[in-house]
mmCIF file with all atom_site columns, C-alpha atoms and ligand atoms in Angstrom:
data_model
loop_
_atom_site.group_PDB
_atom_site.id
_atom_site.type_symbol
_atom_site.label_atom_id
_atom_site.label_alt_id
_atom_site.label_comp_id
_atom_site.label_asym_id
_atom_site.label_entity_id
_atom_site.label_seq_id
_atom_site.pdbx_PDB_ins_code
_atom_site.Cartn_x
_atom_site.Cartn_y
_atom_site.Cartn_z
_atom_site.occupancy
_atom_site.B_iso_or_equiv
_atom_site.pdbx_formal_charge
_atom_site.auth_seq_id
_atom_site.auth_comp_id
_atom_site.auth_asym_id
_atom_site.auth_atom_id
_atom_site.pdbx_PDB_model_num
ATOM   1   C CA  . UNK A 1 1   ? 84.893  100.423 86.709  1.00 96.00 ? 22  UNK A CA  1
ATOM   2   C CA  . UNK A 1 2   ? 86.311  100.164 90.195  1.00 98.00 ? 23  UNK A CA  1
ATOM   3   C CA  . UNK A 1 3   ? 89.815  101.643 90.611  1.00 98.00 ? 24  UNK A CA  1
ATOM   4   C CA  . UNK A 1 4   ? 91.778  101.593 93.852  1.00 98.00 ? 25  UNK A CA  1
ATOM   5   C CA  . UNK A 1 5   ? 94.859  103.548 94.931  1.00 98.00 ? 26  UNK A CA  1
ATOM   6   C CA  . UNK A 1 6   ? 97.413  102.015 97.250  1.00 98.00 ? 27  UNK A CA  1
ATOM   7   C CA  . UNK A 1 7   ? 100.753 102.995 98.687  1.00 97.00 ? 28  UNK A CA  1
ATOM   8   C CA  . UNK A 1 8   ? 102.880 103.330 101.781 1.00 94.00 ? 29  UNK A CA  1
ATOM   9   C CA  . UNK A 1 9   ? 102.104 106.183 104.177 1.00 92.00 ? 30  UNK A CA  1
ATOM   10  C CA  . UNK A 1 10  ? 103.295 109.493 102.711 1.00 92.00 ? 31  UNK A CA  1
ATOM   11  C CA  . UNK A 1 11  ? 103.087 108.363 99.081  1.00 94.00 ? 32  UNK A CA  1
ATOM   12  C CA  . UNK A 1 12  ? 100.895 111.398 98.259  1.00 94.00 ? 33  UNK A CA  1
ATOM   13  C CA  . UNK A 1 13  ? 98.007  109.080 97.421  1.00 95.00 ? 34  UNK A CA  1
ATOM   14  C CA  . UNK A 1 14  ? 95.248  111.215 98.905  1.00 93.00 ? 35  UNK A CA  1
ATOM   15  C CA  . UNK A 1 15  ? 96.272  114.321 96.911  1.00 95.00 ? 36  UNK A CA  1
ATOM   16  C CA  . UNK A 1 16  ? 96.664  112.252 93.748  1.00 98.00 ? 37  UNK A CA  1
ATOM   17  C CA  . UNK A 1 17  ? 93.334  110.467 94.020  1.00 98.00 ? 38  UNK A CA  1
ATOM   18  C CA  . UNK A 1 18  ? 91.528  113.812 94.524  1.00 98.00 ? 39  UNK A CA  1
ATOM   19  C CA  . UNK A 1 19  ? 93.254  115.373 91.483  1.00 98.00 ? 40  UNK A CA  1
ATOM   20  C CA  . UNK A 1 20  ? 92.491  112.266 89.434  1.00 98.00 ? 41  UNK A CA  1
ATOM   21  C CA  . UNK A 1 21  ? 88.806  112.446 90.359  1.00 98.00 ? 42  UNK A CA  1
ATOM   22  C CA  . UNK A 1 22  ? 88.675  116.117 89.252  1.00 98.00 ? 43  UNK A CA  1
ATOM   23  C CA  . UNK A 1 23  ? 90.426  115.360 85.955  1.00 98.00 ? 44  UNK A CA  1
ATOM   24  C CA  . UNK A 1 24  ? 88.142  112.417 85.155  1.00 98.00 ? 45  UNK A CA  1
ATOM   25  C CA  . UNK A 1 25  ? 85.013  114.446 85.983  1.00 98.00 ? 46  UNK A CA  1
ATOM   26  C CA  . UNK A 1 26  ? 86.211  117.092 83.510  1.00 97.00 ? 47  UNK A CA  1
ATOM   27  C CA  . UNK A 1 27  ? 86.493  114.326 80.900  1.00 96.00 ? 48  UNK A CA  1
ATOM   28  C CA  . UNK A 1 28  ? 82.793  113.483 81.505  1.00 97.00 ? 49  UNK A CA  1
ATOM   29  C CA  . UNK A 1 29  ? 83.004  110.466 83.827  1.00 98.00 ? 50  UNK A CA  1
ATOM   30  C CA  . UNK A 1 30  ? 80.557  110.138 86.727  1.00 98.00 ? 51  UNK A CA  1
ATOM   31  C CA  . UNK A 1 31  ? 83.116  109.656 89.501  1.00 98.00 ? 52  UNK A CA  1
ATOM   32  C CA  . UNK A 1 32  ? 82.568  108.636 93.092  1.00 98.00 ? 53  UNK A CA  1
ATOM   33  C CA  . UNK A 1 33  ? 85.637  109.344 95.226  1.00 98.00 ? 54  UNK A CA  1
ATOM   34  C CA  . UNK A 1 34  ? 85.832  107.548 98.538  1.00 97.00 ? 55  UNK A CA  1
ATOM   35  C CA  . UNK A 1 35  ? 88.363  106.202 101.027 1.00 97.00 ? 56  UNK A CA  1
ATOM   36  C CA  . UNK A 1 36  ? 89.138  103.431 103.475 1.00 97.00 ? 57  UNK A CA  1
ATOM   37  C CA  . UNK A 1 37  ? 88.906  103.211 106.385 1.00 96.00 ? 58  UNK A CA  1
ATOM   38  C CA  . UNK A 1 38  ? 85.882  105.526 106.390 1.00 96.00 ? 59  UNK A CA  1
ATOM   39  C CA  . UNK A 1 39  ? 83.779  106.667 103.470 1.00 96.00 ? 60  UNK A CA  1
ATOM   40  C CA  . UNK A 1 40  ? 80.536  106.197 105.401 1.00 97.00 ? 61  UNK A CA  1
ATOM   41  C CA  . UNK A 1 41  ? 79.332  107.617 108.708 1.00 98.00 ? 62  UNK A CA  1
ATOM   42  C CA  . UNK A 1 42  ? 79.845  104.232 110.420 1.00 98.00 ? 63  UNK A CA  1
ATOM   43  C CA  . UNK A 1 43  ? 83.210  103.772 108.696 1.00 98.00 ? 64  UNK A CA  1
ATOM   44  C CA  . UNK A 1 44  ? 84.393  107.206 109.848 1.00 97.00 ? 65  UNK A CA  1
ATOM   45  C CA  . UNK A 1 45  ? 83.651  106.239 113.457 1.00 98.00 ? 66  UNK A CA  1
ATOM   46  C CA  . UNK A 1 46  ? 85.705  103.051 112.967 1.00 98.00 ? 67  UNK A CA  1
ATOM   47  C CA  . UNK A 1 47  ? 88.485  105.132 111.334 1.00 97.00 ? 68  UNK A CA  1
ATOM   48  C CA  . UNK A 1 48  ? 88.713  107.212 114.477 1.00 97.00 ? 69  UNK A CA  1
ATOM   49  C CA  . UNK A 1 49  ? 89.302  104.100 116.643 1.00 97.00 ? 70  UNK A CA  1
ATOM   50  C CA  . UNK A 1 50  ? 91.936  102.791 114.217 1.00 97.00 ? 71  UNK A CA  1
ATOM   51  C CA  . UNK A 1 51  ? 93.906  106.056 114.039 1.00 95.00 ? 72  UNK A CA  1
ATOM   52  C CA  . UNK A 1 52  ? 93.647  107.070 117.696 1.00 95.00 ? 73  UNK A CA  1
ATOM   53  C CA  . UNK A 1 53  ? 97.133  107.313 119.266 1.00 93.00 ? 74  UNK A CA  1
ATOM   54  C CA  . UNK A 1 54  ? 95.540  106.257 122.601 1.00 96.00 ? 75  UNK A CA  1
ATOM   55  C CA  . UNK A 1 55  ? 94.737  102.819 121.141 1.00 95.00 ? 76  UNK A CA  1
ATOM   56  C CA  . UNK A 1 56  ? 98.333  101.530 121.160 1.00 95.00 ? 77  UNK A CA  1
ATOM   57  C CA  . UNK A 1 57  ? 97.187  98.179  122.574 1.00 96.00 ? 78  UNK A CA  1
ATOM   58  C CA  . UNK A 1 58  ? 94.767  97.468  119.696 1.00 96.00 ? 79  UNK A CA  1
ATOM   59  C CA  . UNK A 1 59  ? 95.476  93.825  118.839 1.00 96.00 ? 80  UNK A CA  1
ATOM   60  C CA  . UNK A 1 60  ? 96.343  93.136  115.157 1.00 95.00 ? 81  UNK A CA  1
ATOM   61  C CA  . UNK A 1 61  ? 93.373  90.735  114.876 1.00 96.00 ? 82  UNK A CA  1
ATOM   62  C CA  . UNK A 1 62  ? 91.012  93.380  116.270 1.00 98.00 ? 83  UNK A CA  1
ATOM   63  C CA  . UNK A 1 63  ? 92.595  95.895  113.882 1.00 97.00 ? 84  UNK A CA  1
ATOM   64  C CA  . UNK A 1 64  ? 92.008  93.507  110.973 1.00 98.00 ? 85  UNK A CA  1
ATOM   65  C CA  . UNK A 1 65  ? 88.338  93.099  111.831 1.00 98.00 ? 86  UNK A CA  1
ATOM   66  C CA  . UNK A 1 66  ? 87.774  96.834  112.290 1.00 98.00 ? 87  UNK A CA  1
ATOM   67  C CA  . UNK A 1 67  ? 89.262  97.626  108.866 1.00 98.00 ? 88  UNK A CA  1
ATOM   68  C CA  . UNK A 1 68  ? 87.054  94.946  107.374 1.00 98.00 ? 89  UNK A CA  1
ATOM   69  C CA  . UNK A 1 69  ? 83.940  96.108  109.228 1.00 98.00 ? 90  UNK A CA  1
ATOM   70  C CA  . UNK A 1 70  ? 84.453  99.549  107.698 1.00 98.00 ? 91  UNK A CA  1
ATOM   71  C CA  . UNK A 1 71  ? 85.002  97.823  104.321 1.00 98.00 ? 92  UNK A CA  1
ATOM   72  C CA  . UNK A 1 72  ? 81.795  95.763  104.477 1.00 98.00 ? 93  UNK A CA  1
ATOM   73  C CA  . UNK A 1 73  ? 79.843  98.962  105.170 1.00 98.00 ? 94  UNK A CA  1
ATOM   74  C CA  . UNK A 1 74  ? 81.369  101.030 102.351 1.00 98.00 ? 95  UNK A CA  1
ATOM   75  C CA  . UNK A 1 75  ? 81.004  98.217  99.815  1.00 98.00 ? 96  UNK A CA  1
ATOM   76  C CA  . UNK A 1 76  ? 77.269  97.826  100.443 1.00 98.00 ? 97  UNK A CA  1
ATOM   77  C CA  . UNK A 1 77  ? 76.340  101.441 101.206 1.00 98.00 ? 98  UNK A CA  1
ATOM   78  C CA  . UNK A 1 78  ? 78.462  103.314 98.663  1.00 98.00 ? 99  UNK A CA  1
ATOM   79  C CA  . UNK A 1 79  ? 80.568  101.329 96.181  1.00 98.00 ? 100 UNK A CA  1
ATOM   80  C CA  . UNK A 1 80  ? 78.167  98.675  94.857  1.00 98.00 ? 101 UNK A CA  1
ATOM   81  C CA  . UNK A 1 81  ? 75.257  101.098 94.252  1.00 98.00 ? 102 UNK A CA  1
ATOM   82  C CA  . UNK A 1 82  ? 77.494  103.509 92.310  1.00 98.00 ? 103 UNK A CA  1
ATOM   83  C CA  . UNK A 1 83  ? 78.964  100.712 90.188  1.00 98.00 ? 104 UNK A CA  1
ATOM   84  C CA  . UNK A 1 84  ? 75.484  99.304  89.581  1.00 98.00 ? 105 UNK A CA  1
ATOM   85  C CA  . UNK A 1 85  ? 74.360  102.687 88.229  1.00 97.00 ? 106 UNK A CA  1
ATOM   86  C CA  . UNK A 1 86  ? 77.204  102.637 85.694  1.00 96.00 ? 107 UNK A CA  1
ATOM   87  C CA  . UNK A 1 87  ? 79.507  105.079 87.531  1.00 97.00 ? 108 UNK A CA  1
ATOM   88  C CA  . UNK A 1 88  ? 83.245  105.018 88.084  1.00 98.00 ? 109 UNK A CA  1
ATOM   89  C CA  . UNK A 1 89  ? 84.516  104.474 91.643  1.00 98.00 ? 110 UNK A CA  1
ATOM   90  C CA  . UNK A 1 90  ? 87.924  105.668 92.837  1.00 98.00 ? 111 UNK A CA  1
ATOM   91  C CA  . UNK A 1 91  ? 88.835  104.422 96.297  1.00 98.00 ? 112 UNK A CA  1
ATOM   92  C CA  . UNK A 1 92  ? 91.767  105.665 98.387  1.00 98.00 ? 113 UNK A CA  1
ATOM   93  C CA  . UNK A 1 93  ? 92.907  102.228 99.731  1.00 98.00 ? 114 UNK A CA  1
ATOM   94  C CA  . UNK A 1 94  ? 90.982  98.940  99.620  1.00 98.00 ? 115 UNK A CA  1
ATOM   95  C CA  . UNK A 1 95  ? 91.701  95.315  100.488 1.00 98.00 ? 116 UNK A CA  1
ATOM   96  C CA  . UNK A 1 96  ? 95.314  95.362  99.299  1.00 98.00 ? 117 UNK A CA  1
ATOM   97  C CA  . UNK A 1 97  ? 96.061  97.603  102.306 1.00 98.00 ? 118 UNK A CA  1
ATOM   98  C CA  . UNK A 1 98  ? 94.886  94.748  104.524 1.00 98.00 ? 119 UNK A CA  1
ATOM   99  C CA  . UNK A 1 99  ? 97.280  92.306  102.843 1.00 98.00 ? 120 UNK A CA  1
ATOM   100 C CA  . UNK A 1 100 ? 100.163 94.815  102.921 1.00 98.00 ? 121 UNK A CA  1
ATOM   101 C CA  . UNK A 1 101 ? 99.693  96.156  106.480 1.00 97.00 ? 122 UNK A CA  1
ATOM   102 C CA  . UNK A 1 102 ? 98.006  93.385  108.480 1.00 97.00 ? 123 UNK A CA  1
ATOM   103 C CA  . UNK A 1 103 ? 99.523  90.560  106.385 1.00 98.00 ? 124 UNK A CA  1
ATOM   104 C CA  . UNK A 1 104 ? 103.071 91.575  105.454 1.00 98.00 ? 125 UNK A CA  1
ATOM   105 C CA  . UNK A 1 105 ? 103.366 94.323  108.120 1.00 97.00 ? 126 UNK A CA  1
ATOM   106 C CA  . UNK A 1 106 ? 101.979 92.541  111.193 1.00 96.00 ? 127 UNK A CA  1
ATOM   107 C CA  . UNK A 1 107 ? 102.572 89.011  109.891 1.00 97.00 ? 128 UNK A CA  1
ATOM   108 C CA  . UNK A 1 108 ? 98.972  87.762  110.080 1.00 98.00 ? 129 UNK A CA  1
ATOM   109 C CA  . UNK A 1 109 ? 98.297  84.635  108.030 1.00 98.00 ? 130 UNK A CA  1
ATOM   110 C CA  . UNK A 1 110 ? 97.480  85.594  104.418 1.00 98.00 ? 131 UNK A CA  1
ATOM   111 C CA  . UNK A 1 111 ? 95.072  82.707  103.833 1.00 98.00 ? 132 UNK A CA  1
ATOM   112 C CA  . UNK A 1 112 ? 92.992  83.799  106.831 1.00 98.00 ? 133 UNK A CA  1
ATOM   113 C CA  . UNK A 1 113 ? 93.099  87.400  105.604 1.00 98.00 ? 134 UNK A CA  1
ATOM   114 C CA  . UNK A 1 114 ? 91.754  86.333  102.206 1.00 98.00 ? 135 UNK A CA  1
ATOM   115 C CA  . UNK A 1 115 ? 88.781  84.670  103.910 1.00 98.00 ? 136 UNK A CA  1
ATOM   116 C CA  . UNK A 1 116 ? 88.051  87.749  106.033 1.00 98.00 ? 137 UNK A CA  1
ATOM   117 C CA  . UNK A 1 117 ? 88.379  90.073  103.032 1.00 98.00 ? 138 UNK A CA  1
ATOM   118 C CA  . UNK A 1 118 ? 86.161  87.854  100.874 1.00 98.00 ? 139 UNK A CA  1
ATOM   119 C CA  . UNK A 1 119 ? 83.531  87.894  103.625 1.00 98.00 ? 140 UNK A CA  1
ATOM   120 C CA  . UNK A 1 120 ? 83.731  91.701  104.021 1.00 98.00 ? 141 UNK A CA  1
ATOM   121 C CA  . UNK A 1 121 ? 83.584  92.514  100.308 1.00 98.00 ? 142 UNK A CA  1
ATOM   122 C CA  . UNK A 1 122 ? 81.157  89.797  99.211  1.00 98.00 ? 143 UNK A CA  1
ATOM   123 C CA  . UNK A 1 123 ? 83.733  89.043  96.508  1.00 98.00 ? 144 UNK A CA  1
ATOM   124 C CA  . UNK A 1 124 ? 83.960  92.589  95.050  1.00 98.00 ? 145 UNK A CA  1
ATOM   125 C CA  . UNK A 1 125 ? 87.392  93.180  93.498  1.00 98.00 ? 146 UNK A CA  1
ATOM   126 C CA  . UNK A 1 126 ? 88.967  96.276  91.908  1.00 98.00 ? 147 UNK A CA  1
ATOM   127 C CA  . UNK A 1 127 ? 89.317  96.246  88.120  1.00 98.00 ? 148 UNK A CA  1
ATOM   128 C CA  . UNK A 1 128 ? 92.553  98.200  88.404  1.00 98.00 ? 149 UNK A CA  1
ATOM   129 C CA  . UNK A 1 129 ? 94.872  99.112  91.282  1.00 98.00 ? 150 UNK A CA  1
ATOM   130 C CA  . UNK A 1 130 ? 97.544  101.810 91.188  1.00 98.00 ? 151 UNK A CA  1
ATOM   131 C CA  . UNK A 1 131 ? 100.483 101.536 93.547  1.00 98.00 ? 152 UNK A CA  1
ATOM   132 C CA  . UNK A 1 132 ? 102.004 104.925 94.342  1.00 98.00 ? 153 UNK A CA  1
ATOM   133 C CA  . UNK A 1 133 ? 105.384 103.534 95.201  1.00 98.00 ? 154 UNK A CA  1
ATOM   134 C CA  . UNK A 1 134 ? 107.880 105.307 97.445  1.00 97.00 ? 155 UNK A CA  1
ATOM   135 C CA  . UNK A 1 135 ? 110.627 104.237 99.849  1.00 96.00 ? 156 UNK A CA  1
ATOM   136 C CA  . UNK A 1 136 ? 109.211 104.204 103.384 1.00 94.00 ? 157 UNK A CA  1
ATOM   137 C CA  . UNK A 1 137 ? 111.902 106.605 104.657 1.00 93.00 ? 158 UNK A CA  1
ATOM   138 C CA  . UNK A 1 138 ? 110.876 109.206 102.035 1.00 94.00 ? 159 UNK A CA  1
ATOM   139 C CA  . UNK A 1 139 ? 107.167 108.611 102.677 1.00 93.00 ? 160 UNK A CA  1
ATOM   140 C CA  . UNK A 1 140 ? 107.504 109.124 106.410 1.00 90.00 ? 161 UNK A CA  1
ATOM   141 C CA  . UNK A 1 141 ? 109.587 112.252 105.841 1.00 90.00 ? 162 UNK A CA  1
ATOM   142 C CA  . UNK A 1 142 ? 106.671 113.624 103.790 1.00 90.00 ? 163 UNK A CA  1
ATOM   143 C CA  . UNK A 1 143 ? 104.223 112.649 106.520 1.00 89.00 ? 164 UNK A CA  1
ATOM   144 C CA  . UNK A 1 144 ? 106.347 114.529 109.075 1.00 89.00 ? 165 UNK A CA  1
ATOM   145 C CA  . UNK A 1 145 ? 106.332 117.709 106.962 1.00 88.00 ? 166 UNK A CA  1
ATOM   146 C CA  . UNK A 1 146 ? 102.543 117.348 106.543 1.00 87.00 ? 167 UNK A CA  1
ATOM   147 C CA  . UNK A 1 147 ? 102.178 117.282 110.346 1.00 87.00 ? 168 UNK A CA  1
ATOM   148 C CA  . UNK A 1 148 ? 103.791 120.730 110.420 1.00 85.00 ? 169 UNK A CA  1
ATOM   149 C CA  . UNK A 1 149 ? 100.963 121.836 108.094 1.00 85.00 ? 170 UNK A CA  1
ATOM   150 C CA  . UNK A 1 150 ? 98.338  120.517 110.521 1.00 86.00 ? 171 UNK A CA  1
ATOM   151 C CA  . UNK A 1 151 ? 97.763  116.924 109.334 1.00 88.00 ? 172 UNK A CA  1
ATOM   152 C CA  . UNK A 1 152 ? 97.080  114.166 111.853 1.00 88.00 ? 173 UNK A CA  1
ATOM   153 C CA  . UNK A 1 153 ? 99.899  111.752 112.884 1.00 89.00 ? 174 UNK A CA  1
ATOM   154 C CA  . UNK A 1 154 ? 98.196  108.374 113.276 1.00 89.00 ? 175 UNK A CA  1
ATOM   155 C CA  . UNK A 1 155 ? 98.809  105.176 115.250 1.00 90.00 ? 176 UNK A CA  1
ATOM   156 C CA  . UNK A 1 156 ? 99.855  103.474 111.977 1.00 87.00 ? 177 UNK A CA  1
ATOM   157 C CA  . UNK A 1 157 ? 102.303 106.235 110.982 1.00 87.00 ? 178 UNK A CA  1
ATOM   158 C CA  . UNK A 1 158 ? 103.868 105.602 114.378 1.00 88.00 ? 179 UNK A CA  1
ATOM   159 C CA  . UNK A 1 159 ? 104.813 101.976 113.623 1.00 88.00 ? 180 UNK A CA  1
ATOM   160 C CA  . UNK A 1 160 ? 108.548 101.207 113.414 1.00 92.00 ? 181 UNK A CA  1
ATOM   161 C CA  . UNK A 1 161 ? 110.487 101.615 110.143 1.00 93.00 ? 182 UNK A CA  1
ATOM   162 C CA  . UNK A 1 162 ? 110.865 97.810  109.761 1.00 95.00 ? 183 UNK A CA  1
ATOM   163 C CA  . UNK A 1 163 ? 107.047 97.556  109.682 1.00 96.00 ? 184 UNK A CA  1
ATOM   164 C CA  . UNK A 1 164 ? 106.828 100.166 106.905 1.00 95.00 ? 185 UNK A CA  1
ATOM   165 C CA  . UNK A 1 165 ? 109.537 98.335  104.926 1.00 96.00 ? 186 UNK A CA  1
ATOM   166 C CA  . UNK A 1 166 ? 107.573 95.074  105.153 1.00 97.00 ? 187 UNK A CA  1
ATOM   167 C CA  . UNK A 1 167 ? 104.447 96.935  103.951 1.00 97.00 ? 188 UNK A CA  1
ATOM   168 C CA  . UNK A 1 168 ? 106.231 98.154  100.843 1.00 97.00 ? 189 UNK A CA  1
ATOM   169 C CA  . UNK A 1 169 ? 107.716 94.733  100.144 1.00 98.00 ? 190 UNK A CA  1
ATOM   170 C CA  . UNK A 1 170 ? 104.213 93.344  100.610 1.00 98.00 ? 191 UNK A CA  1
ATOM   171 C CA  . UNK A 1 171 ? 102.882 95.625  97.885  1.00 98.00 ? 192 UNK A CA  1
ATOM   172 C CA  . UNK A 1 172 ? 105.630 94.419  95.543  1.00 98.00 ? 193 UNK A CA  1
ATOM   173 C CA  . UNK A 1 173 ? 104.706 90.797  96.300  1.00 98.00 ? 194 UNK A CA  1
ATOM   174 C CA  . UNK A 1 174 ? 101.027 91.557  95.588  1.00 98.00 ? 195 UNK A CA  1
ATOM   175 C CA  . UNK A 1 175 ? 101.948 93.054  92.201  1.00 98.00 ? 196 UNK A CA  1
ATOM   176 C CA  . UNK A 1 176 ? 104.098 90.037  91.340  1.00 98.00 ? 197 UNK A CA  1
ATOM   177 C CA  . UNK A 1 177 ? 101.217 87.694  92.192  1.00 98.00 ? 198 UNK A CA  1
ATOM   178 C CA  . UNK A 1 178 ? 98.636  89.520  90.041  1.00 98.00 ? 199 UNK A CA  1
ATOM   179 C CA  . UNK A 1 179 ? 100.460 91.809  87.569  1.00 98.00 ? 200 UNK A CA  1
ATOM   180 C CA  . UNK A 1 180 ? 97.489  92.348  85.230  1.00 97.00 ? 201 UNK A CA  1
ATOM   181 C CA  . UNK A 1 181 ? 95.459  94.182  87.912  1.00 98.00 ? 202 UNK A CA  1
ATOM   182 C CA  . UNK A 1 182 ? 98.266  96.505  89.027  1.00 98.00 ? 203 UNK A CA  1
ATOM   183 C CA  . UNK A 1 183 ? 100.092 99.572  87.768  1.00 97.00 ? 204 UNK A CA  1
ATOM   184 C CA  . UNK A 1 184 ? 103.149 100.840 89.629  1.00 97.00 ? 205 UNK A CA  1
ATOM   185 C CA  . UNK A 1 185 ? 103.681 104.602 89.572  1.00 98.00 ? 206 UNK A CA  1
ATOM   186 C CA  . UNK A 1 186 ? 106.912 106.166 90.850  1.00 97.00 ? 207 UNK A CA  1
ATOM   187 C CA  . UNK A 1 187 ? 105.621 108.450 93.648  1.00 97.00 ? 208 UNK A CA  1
ATOM   188 C CA  . UNK A 1 188 ? 109.049 109.909 94.463  1.00 95.00 ? 209 UNK A CA  1
ATOM   189 C CA  . UNK A 1 189 ? 108.773 112.294 91.471  1.00 94.00 ? 210 UNK A CA  1
ATOM   190 C CA  . UNK A 1 190 ? 107.129 115.752 91.817  1.00 94.00 ? 211 UNK A CA  1
ATOM   191 C CA  . UNK A 1 191 ? 103.324 115.865 92.265  1.00 95.00 ? 212 UNK A CA  1
ATOM   192 C CA  . UNK A 1 192 ? 102.626 116.952 88.656  1.00 97.00 ? 213 UNK A CA  1
ATOM   193 C CA  . UNK A 1 193 ? 104.726 114.095 87.267  1.00 98.00 ? 214 UNK A CA  1
ATOM   194 C CA  . UNK A 1 194 ? 102.845 111.545 89.365  1.00 98.00 ? 215 UNK A CA  1
ATOM   195 C CA  . UNK A 1 195 ? 99.494  112.980 88.243  1.00 98.00 ? 216 UNK A CA  1
ATOM   196 C CA  . UNK A 1 196 ? 100.529 112.926 84.566  1.00 98.00 ? 217 UNK A CA  1
ATOM   197 C CA  . UNK A 1 197 ? 101.608 109.279 84.877  1.00 98.00 ? 218 UNK A CA  1
ATOM   198 C CA  . UNK A 1 198 ? 98.297  108.329 86.504  1.00 98.00 ? 219 UNK A CA  1
ATOM   199 C CA  . UNK A 1 199 ? 96.189  110.086 83.860  1.00 98.00 ? 220 UNK A CA  1
ATOM   200 C CA  . UNK A 1 200 ? 98.190  108.618 80.984  1.00 97.00 ? 221 UNK A CA  1
ATOM   201 C CA  . UNK A 1 201 ? 97.687  105.133 82.450  1.00 96.00 ? 222 UNK A CA  1
ATOM   202 C CA  . UNK A 1 202 ? 93.949  105.664 82.976  1.00 97.00 ? 223 UNK A CA  1
ATOM   203 C CA  . UNK A 1 203 ? 93.363  107.269 79.572  1.00 94.00 ? 224 UNK A CA  1
ATOM   204 C CA  . UNK A 1 204 ? 94.841  104.150 78.006  1.00 94.00 ? 225 UNK A CA  1
ATOM   205 C CA  . UNK A 1 205 ? 92.547  101.831 79.979  1.00 95.00 ? 226 UNK A CA  1
ATOM   206 C CA  . UNK A 1 206 ? 89.199  103.525 80.618  1.00 96.00 ? 227 UNK A CA  1
ATOM   207 C CA  . UNK A 1 207 ? 86.266  103.026 78.267  1.00 92.00 ? 228 UNK A CA  1
ATOM   208 C CA  . UNK A 1 208 ? 84.818  106.327 76.939  1.00 91.00 ? 229 UNK A CA  1
ATOM   209 C CA  . UNK A 1 209 ? 82.489  108.132 79.399  1.00 90.00 ? 230 UNK A CA  1
ATOM   210 C CA  . UNK A 1 210 ? 78.791  107.165 79.199  1.00 78.00 ? 231 UNK A CA  1
HETATM 211 P P1  . LIG B 2 .   ? 95.283  106.925 105.378 1.00 54.79 ? 319 LIG B P1  1
HETATM 212 O O1  . LIG B 2 .   ? 93.823  106.994 105.118 1.00 54.79 ? 319 LIG B O1  1
HETATM 213 O O2  . LIG B 2 .   ? 95.858  108.200 105.841 1.00 54.79 ? 319 LIG B O2  1
HETATM 214 O O3  . LIG B 2 .   ? 96.032  106.291 104.272 1.00 54.79 ? 319 LIG B O3  1
HETATM 215 O O4  . LIG B 2 .   ? 95.453  105.998 106.679 1.00 54.79 ? 319 LIG B O4  1
HETATM 216 C C1  . LIG B 2 .   ? 94.974  104.742 106.731 1.00 54.79 ? 319 LIG B C1  1
HETATM 217 C C2  . LIG B 2 .   ? 95.971  103.912 107.511 1.00 54.79 ? 319 LIG B C2  1
HETATM 218 O O5  . LIG B 2 .   ? 95.397  102.637 107.738 1.00 54.79 ? 319 LIG B O5  1
HETATM 219 C C3  . LIG B 2 .   ? 97.263  103.670 106.734 1.00 54.79 ? 319 LIG B C3  1
HETATM 220 O O6  . LIG B 2 .   ? 98.351  103.675 107.632 1.00 54.79 ? 319 LIG B O6  1
HETATM 221 C C4  . LIG B 2 .   ? 97.071  102.273 106.174 1.00 54.79 ? 319 LIG B C4  1
HETATM 222 C C5  . LIG B 2 .   ? 96.207  101.610 107.188 1.00 54.79 ? 319 LIG B C5  1
HETATM 223 N N1  . LIG B 2 .   ? 95.334  100.542 106.686 1.00 54.79 ? 319 LIG B N1  1
HETATM 224 C C6  . LIG B 2 .   ? 95.566  99.240  107.108 1.00 54.79 ? 319 LIG B C6  1
HETATM 225 O O7  . LIG B 2 .   ? 96.477  98.998  107.900 1.00 54.79 ? 319 LIG B O7  1
HETATM 226 N N2  . LIG B 2 .   ? 94.722  98.247  106.658 1.00 54.79 ? 319 LIG B N2  1
HETATM 227 C C7  . LIG B 2 .   ? 93.667  98.488  105.812 1.00 54.79 ? 319 LIG B C7  1
HETATM 228 O O8  . LIG B 2 .   ? 92.935  97.545  105.423 1.00 54.79 ? 319 LIG B O8  1
HETATM 229 C C8  . LIG B 2 .   ? 93.447  99.860  105.388 1.00 54.79 ? 319 LIG B C8  1
HETATM 230 C C9  . LIG B 2 .   ? 92.306  100.176 104.468 1.00 54.79 ? 319 LIG B C9  1
HETATM 231 C C10 . LIG B 2 .   ? 94.298  100.842 105.848 1.00 54.79 ? 319 LIG B C10 1
#
């Protein structure tokens, strides 16, 4: 099974996906935990370009292609082989981030995005996608406190609040268009509550470990 985690910046997604991977391993699943952009050596180099605060003039179309270059690499090098061997893949962001950020956020044409994504993934789609949903103001507040603890502030965190609002609305539109693939989790609650909600949802849906 291929499960992806999505959410606005500061939704706590990265912490949650790591805790989920640990919990599922304890239940006996063979879990591969990975992330986008990145997840491969080539993808991590692309991630650096995308996050670099010096790259303020990166054009949205160039940004789109870089995210999808990283995606094509991780799909072939990491995700498909693990799925083919019967394992469970958890990915911190996947193509829905492209629709939410480059589509709804930057306003790039969604039909074109679908073609680019289809090309990058070779048609691979998540079986299940969890949205860790939080108001953008609260998410960015969390990101700011994380900076105090040494986390990186990225070029995308730095986008205006209206951009982050469009991203969240974009996620809601994606859920409405394909409700059977999505689960919305309230990410404004304390970390343990979010984790419990995720595990309850997965326990109800995952086949027993092989
Ligand atoms: P993160 O790994 O800390 O979540 O940062 C990744 C950033 O990149 C985040 O702001 C969302 C953004 N992003 C896109 O804009 N498009 C994409 O396709 C992906 C995967 C991420």
